[in-house]
PDB file of C-alpha atoms in Angstrom:
ATOM      1  CA  UNK A   1      19.565  16.709   9.172  1.00 63.00           C
ATOM      2  CA  UNK A   2      22.569  17.502   7.073  1.00 69.00           C
ATOM      3  CA  UNK A   3      22.419  17.376   3.286  1.00 72.00           C
ATOM      4  CA  UNK A   4      24.755  14.373   3.218  1.00 76.00           C
ATOM      5  CA  UNK A   5      22.484  12.495   5.654  1.00 75.00           C
ATOM      6  CA  UNK A   6      19.466  13.218   3.436  1.00 71.00           C
ATOM      7  CA  UNK A   7      21.366  11.991   0.364  1.00 74.00           C
ATOM      8  CA  UNK A   8      22.402   8.813   2.219  1.00 76.00           C
ATOM      9  CA  UNK A   9      18.797   8.266   3.286  1.00 73.00           C
ATOM     10  CA  UNK A  10      17.516   8.717  -0.265  1.00 72.00           C
ATOM     11  CA  UNK A  11      20.170   6.282  -1.530  1.00 73.00           C
ATOM     12  CA  UNK A  12      19.078   3.757   1.099  1.00 74.00           C
ATOM     13  CA  UNK A  13      15.411   4.186   0.148  1.00 72.00           C
ATOM     14  CA  UNK A  14      16.187   3.697  -3.538  1.00 68.00           C
ATOM     15  CA  UNK A  15      18.013   0.436  -2.756  1.00 69.00           C
ATOM     16  CA  UNK A  16      15.383  -0.823  -0.271  1.00 70.00           C
ATOM     17  CA  UNK A  17      12.516  -1.256  -2.725  1.00 67.00           C
ATOM     18  CA  UNK A  18      10.287   1.307  -1.001  1.00 69.00           C
ATOM     19  CA  UNK A  19       8.272   3.552  -3.256  1.00 69.00           C
ATOM     20  CA  UNK A  20       7.250   6.124  -0.672  1.00 72.00           C
ATOM     21  CA  UNK A  21       8.621   7.266   2.689  1.00 74.00           C
ATOM     22  CA  UNK A  22       7.586  10.087   5.020  1.00 74.00           C
ATOM     23  CA  UNK A  23       9.935  11.262   7.753  1.00 74.00           C
ATOM     24  CA  UNK A  24       8.965  13.985  10.160  1.00 74.00           C
ATOM     25  CA  UNK A  25      11.058  15.384  12.995  1.00 74.00           C
ATOM     26  CA  UNK A  26      10.908  18.620  14.930  1.00 72.00           C
ATOM     27  CA  UNK A  27      13.275  20.259  12.466  1.00 71.00           C
ATOM     28  CA  UNK A  28      12.443  18.491   9.213  1.00 69.00           C
ATOM     29  CA  UNK A  29       9.662  17.031   7.090  1.00 73.00           C
ATOM     30  CA  UNK A  30      10.834  14.729   4.309  1.00 72.00           C
ATOM     31  CA  UNK A  31       8.619  12.985   1.762  1.00 70.00           C
ATOM     32  CA  UNK A  32      10.248  10.741  -0.833  1.00 71.00           C
ATOM     33  CA  UNK A  33       8.179   9.101  -3.557  1.00 68.00           C
ATOM     34  CA  UNK A  34       9.322   7.268  -6.669  1.00 65.00           C
ATOM     35  CA  UNK A  35       7.827   5.231  -9.489  1.00 57.00           C
ATOM     36  CA  UNK A  36       4.285   6.580  -9.071  1.00 48.00           C
ATOM     37  CA  UNK A  37       2.887   4.066 -11.581  1.00 45.00           C
ATOM     38  CA  UNK A  38       4.104   1.142  -9.463  1.00 43.00           C
ATOM     39  CA  UNK A  39       2.253  -0.341  -6.488  1.00 44.00           C
ATOM     40  CA  UNK A  40       3.006   1.848  -3.442  1.00 43.00           C
ATOM     41  CA  UNK A  41       3.663   0.379   0.005  1.00 46.00           C
ATOM     42  CA  UNK A  42       2.934   2.869   2.743  1.00 47.00           C
ATOM     43  CA  UNK A  43       5.644   3.122   5.365  1.00 46.00           C
ATOM     44  CA  UNK A  44       6.398   5.511   8.172  1.00 47.00           C
ATOM     45  CA  UNK A  45      10.030   5.787   9.152  1.00 45.00           C
ATOM     46  CA  UNK A  46      11.408   7.139  12.389  1.00 47.00           C
ATOM     47  CA  UNK A  47      15.039   8.211  12.538  1.00 46.00           C
ATOM     48  CA  UNK A  48      16.450   7.176  15.913  1.00 46.00           C
ATOM     49  CA  UNK A  49      19.032   9.939  16.629  1.00 46.00           C
ATOM     50  CA  UNK A  50      16.489  12.777  17.057  1.00 44.00           C
ATOM     51  CA  UNK A  51      16.094  13.230  20.811  1.00 44.00           C
ATOM     52  CA  UNK A  52      12.625  14.767  20.750  1.00 45.00           C
ATOM     53  CA  UNK A  53      11.193  12.447  18.106  1.00 45.00           C
ATOM     54  CA  UNK A  54       9.098   9.554  19.439  1.00 47.00           C
ATOM     55  CA  UNK A  55      11.000   6.413  18.546  1.00 49.00           C
ATOM     56  CA  UNK A  56       9.598   2.916  18.312  1.00 50.00           C
ATOM     57  CA  UNK A  57      11.521   0.908  20.891  1.00 51.00           C
ATOM     58  CA  UNK A  58      13.416  -1.920  19.201  1.00 50.00           C
ATOM     59  CA  UNK A  59      12.627  -5.458  20.302  1.00 51.00           C
ATOM     60  CA  UNK A  60      15.527  -7.552  21.582  1.00 50.00           C
ATOM     61  CA  UNK A  61      18.285  -8.001  19.024  1.00 48.00           C
ATOM     62  CA  UNK A  62      17.786 -11.270  17.170  1.00 48.00           C
ATOM     63  CA  UNK A  63      21.494 -12.111  17.334  1.00 45.00           C
ATOM     64  CA  UNK A  64      21.439 -12.355  21.126  1.00 42.00           C
ATOM     65  CA  UNK A  65      20.752 -15.887  22.346  1.00 41.00           C
ATOM     66  CA  UNK A  66      17.336 -16.087  23.939  1.00 42.00           C
ATOM     67  CA  UNK A  67      15.812 -19.032  25.748  1.00 39.00           C
ATOM     68  CA  UNK A  68      13.223 -20.788  23.687  1.00 38.00           C
ATOM     69  CA  UNK A  69      10.804 -23.178  25.346  1.00 34.00           C
ATOM     70  CA  UNK A  70       9.386 -24.643  22.159  1.00 33.00           C
ATOM     71  CA  UNK A  71       9.762 -24.540  18.411  1.00 33.00           C
ATOM     72  CA  UNK A  72       8.919 -21.199  16.755  1.00 36.00           C
ATOM     73  CA  UNK A  73       5.224 -20.862  16.062  1.00 38.00           C
ATOM     74  CA  UNK A  74       3.600 -19.283  13.063  1.00 39.00           C
ATOM     75  CA  UNK A  75      -0.070 -18.528  13.624  1.00 42.00           C
ATOM     76  CA  UNK A  76      -2.350 -20.166  11.082  1.00 42.00           C
ATOM     77  CA  UNK A  77      -6.070 -20.562  10.679  1.00 44.00           C
ATOM     78  CA  UNK A  78      -7.914 -22.607   8.106  1.00 47.00           C
ATOM     79  CA  UNK A  79      -9.359 -20.651   5.207  1.00 46.00           C
ATOM     80  CA  UNK A  80     -13.007 -21.169   4.439  1.00 54.00           C
ATOM     81  CA  UNK A  81     -12.355 -21.571   0.718  1.00 62.00           C
ATOM     82  CA  UNK A  82     -12.753 -17.832   0.074  1.00 75.00           C
ATOM     83  CA  UNK A  83     -10.309 -15.764  -1.934  1.00 91.00           C
ATOM     84  CA  UNK A  84      -7.422 -14.383   0.105  1.00 93.00           C
ATOM     85  CA  UNK A  85      -4.987 -11.475  -0.275  1.00 94.00           C
ATOM     86  CA  UNK A  86      -1.349 -11.533   0.805  1.00 95.00           C
ATOM     87  CA  UNK A  87       0.409  -8.705   2.625  1.00 95.00           C
ATOM     88  CA  UNK A  88       4.019  -8.873   1.467  1.00 95.00           C
ATOM     89  CA  UNK A  89       7.207  -7.314   2.767  1.00 94.00           C
ATOM     90  CA  UNK A  90       8.138  -4.170   0.810  1.00 94.00           C
ATOM     91  CA  UNK A  91      11.795  -4.537   1.822  1.00 94.00           C
ATOM     92  CA  UNK A  92      14.494  -6.692   3.354  1.00 94.00           C
ATOM     93  CA  UNK A  93      14.708  -6.326   7.125  1.00 95.00           C
ATOM     94  CA  UNK A  94      13.694  -7.721  10.496  1.00 95.00           C
ATOM     95  CA  UNK A  95       9.989  -8.440  11.034  1.00 96.00           C
ATOM     96  CA  UNK A  96       8.372  -7.397  14.333  1.00 96.00           C
ATOM     97  CA  UNK A  97       4.757  -8.076  15.249  1.00 96.00           C
ATOM     98  CA  UNK A  98       4.643  -5.345  17.936  1.00 95.00           C
ATOM     99  CA  UNK A  99       6.277  -1.996  18.657  1.00 91.00           C
ATOM    100  CA  UNK A 100       8.159  -3.409  21.676  1.00 91.00           C
ATOM    101  CA  UNK A 101       8.545  -6.790  23.374  1.00 90.00           C
ATOM    102  CA  UNK A 102       6.153  -5.725  26.151  1.00 93.00           C
ATOM    103  CA  UNK A 103       3.340  -4.700  23.789  1.00 94.00           C
ATOM    104  CA  UNK A 104       0.813  -7.079  22.233  1.00 95.00           C
ATOM    105  CA  UNK A 105       1.083  -7.815  18.490  1.00 96.00           C
ATOM    106  CA  UNK A 106      -0.448  -5.270  16.122  1.00 96.00           C
ATOM    107  CA  UNK A 107      -2.619  -8.071  14.651  1.00 96.00           C
ATOM    108  CA  UNK A 108      -3.280 -11.778  15.263  1.00 95.00           C
ATOM    109  CA  UNK A 109      -5.150 -14.533  13.443  1.00 95.00           C
ATOM    110  CA  UNK A 110      -8.870 -13.777  13.451  1.00 96.00           C
ATOM    111  CA  UNK A 111      -8.445 -10.004  13.909  1.00 96.00           C
ATOM    112  CA  UNK A 112     -10.470  -7.686  11.689  1.00 96.00           C
ATOM    113  CA  UNK A 113      -8.241  -5.099  10.010  1.00 96.00           C
ATOM    114  CA  UNK A 114      -8.982  -2.017   7.970  1.00 96.00           C
ATOM    115  CA  UNK A 115      -7.087  -0.499   5.065  1.00 94.00           C
ATOM    116  CA  UNK A 116      -4.238   1.667   6.336  1.00 94.00           C
ATOM    117  CA  UNK A 117      -4.014  -0.080   9.728  1.00 95.00           C
ATOM    118  CA  UNK A 118      -0.488  -0.919  10.927  1.00 95.00           C
ATOM    119  CA  UNK A 119       0.004  -4.694  10.875  1.00 96.00           C
ATOM    120  CA  UNK A 120       3.736  -4.967  11.706  1.00 96.00           C
ATOM    121  CA  UNK A 121       7.102  -3.214  11.712  1.00 96.00           C
ATOM    122  CA  UNK A 122      10.101  -4.002   9.545  1.00 95.00           C
ATOM    123  CA  UNK A 123      13.438  -2.669  10.693  1.00 94.00           C
ATOM    124  CA  UNK A 124      16.017  -1.937   8.031  1.00 91.00           C
ATOM    125  CA  UNK A 125      19.284  -0.224   8.931  1.00 89.00           C
ATOM    126  CA  UNK A 126      17.908   1.271  12.168  1.00 88.00           C
ATOM    127  CA  UNK A 127      14.789   2.610  10.421  1.00 92.00           C
ATOM    128  CA  UNK A 128      11.537   1.221  11.796  1.00 93.00           C
ATOM    129  CA  UNK A 129       8.978   1.040   8.990  1.00 94.00           C
ATOM    130  CA  UNK A 130       5.333   0.564   9.915  1.00 94.00           C
ATOM    131  CA  UNK A 131       3.712  -1.702   7.340  1.00 95.00           C
ATOM    132  CA  UNK A 132       0.064  -0.872   6.702  1.00 94.00           C
ATOM    133  CA  UNK A 133      -2.713  -3.104   5.415  1.00 94.00           C
ATOM    134  CA  UNK A 134      -3.634  -2.477   1.802  1.00 92.00           C
ATOM    135  CA  UNK A 135      -7.046  -4.095   2.216  1.00 94.00           C
ATOM    136  CA  UNK A 136      -9.741  -4.460   4.872  1.00 96.00           C
ATOM    137  CA  UNK A 137     -10.573  -7.961   6.044  1.00 96.00           C
ATOM    138  CA  UNK A 138      -9.691 -10.689   8.529  1.00 96.00           C
ATOM    139  CA  UNK A 139      -6.197 -12.018   9.259  1.00 96.00           C
ATOM    140  CA  UNK A 140      -6.199 -15.712   8.264  1.00 96.00           C
ATOM    141  CA  UNK A 141      -2.484 -16.557   8.637  1.00 95.00           C
ATOM    142  CA  UNK A 142       0.646 -14.975  10.070  1.00 95.00           C
ATOM    143  CA  UNK A 143       3.421 -16.254   7.822  1.00 95.00           C
ATOM    144  CA  UNK A 144       6.529 -14.766   9.497  1.00 95.00           C
ATOM    145  CA  UNK A 145       7.988 -15.376  12.941  1.00 94.00           C
ATOM    146  CA  UNK A 146       8.538 -12.367  15.230  1.00 94.00           C
ATOM    147  CA  UNK A 147      12.069 -10.894  15.276  1.00 94.00           C
ATOM    148  CA  UNK A 148      13.207 -12.861  12.221  1.00 95.00           C
ATOM    149  CA  UNK A 149      14.677 -11.630   8.944  1.00 95.00           C
ATOM    150  CA  UNK A 150      12.324 -11.239   5.983  1.00 95.00           C
ATOM    151  CA  UNK A 151      13.047 -10.839   2.297  1.00 95.00           C
ATOM    152  CA  UNK A 152      11.608  -8.407  -0.217  1.00 93.00           C
ATOM    153  CA  UNK A 153       8.186  -9.632  -1.437  1.00 93.00           C
ATOM    154  CA  UNK A 154       7.966 -12.349   1.262  1.00 95.00           C
ATOM    155  CA  UNK A 155       4.403 -13.053   2.404  1.00 95.00           C
ATOM    156  CA  UNK A 156       3.874 -11.733   5.943  1.00 96.00           C
ATOM    157  CA  UNK A 157       0.102 -12.136   6.380  1.00 96.00           C
ATOM    158  CA  UNK A 158      -2.764 -13.772   4.543  1.00 96.00           C
ATOM    159  CA  UNK A 159      -6.003 -11.762   4.689  1.00 96.00           C
ATOM    160  CA  UNK A 160      -9.535 -12.718   3.747  1.00 95.00           C
ATOM    161  CA  UNK A 161     -10.916  -9.461   2.293  1.00 95.00           C
ATOM    162  CA  UNK A 162     -14.316  -8.100   3.257  1.00 88.00           C
TER     163      UNK A 162
END
C-alpha cells in the first residue's frame, strides 16, 4: 500500500465511527485504534485489490432489481421476559447476514453465540467489516434485512445473554 492509500484509509476509518481496525495483507499489517476509553467494536477489514488476500465475496448489489416473492422478512422470536442485549451497527454501510449469497447466515434466531463470534458483515466503501458479538447468549431477534443499508448505532440483533 502506498502512503497516500494508508492516509485515505485512516481518514475513512476516522469518519466511519470505528474505534479499531486490523488490516493484514501479504505485504502489510495495519492496526488502527482510537479513543481507547470508548466502547470498541471489533472489526476485520479486507481490502479488495490485493490479489493474494482472501476476499469476502460481495453479495449481489442492492441497487440491482431482484425478484422478490414476498415482503421482506425480519426474523423475530418472542423474548421470555429476560433481559436482552442489543448488537448495534458500528458504522453506516450495507448489512449482510452471510459472507456470500450461497452461504448460510452467520447466525439465525435461536442460535447460541459466543463473545467474539462473527454475526454479520457490514460493507462500507468496498471494505467488508466482520461484526463480532460482544456477549455470549442466544439470538432472539434479527432486526435488519439482508443486503439493506444500516445506520450507525442501528440495532442489528437482540441477544439474550447467558
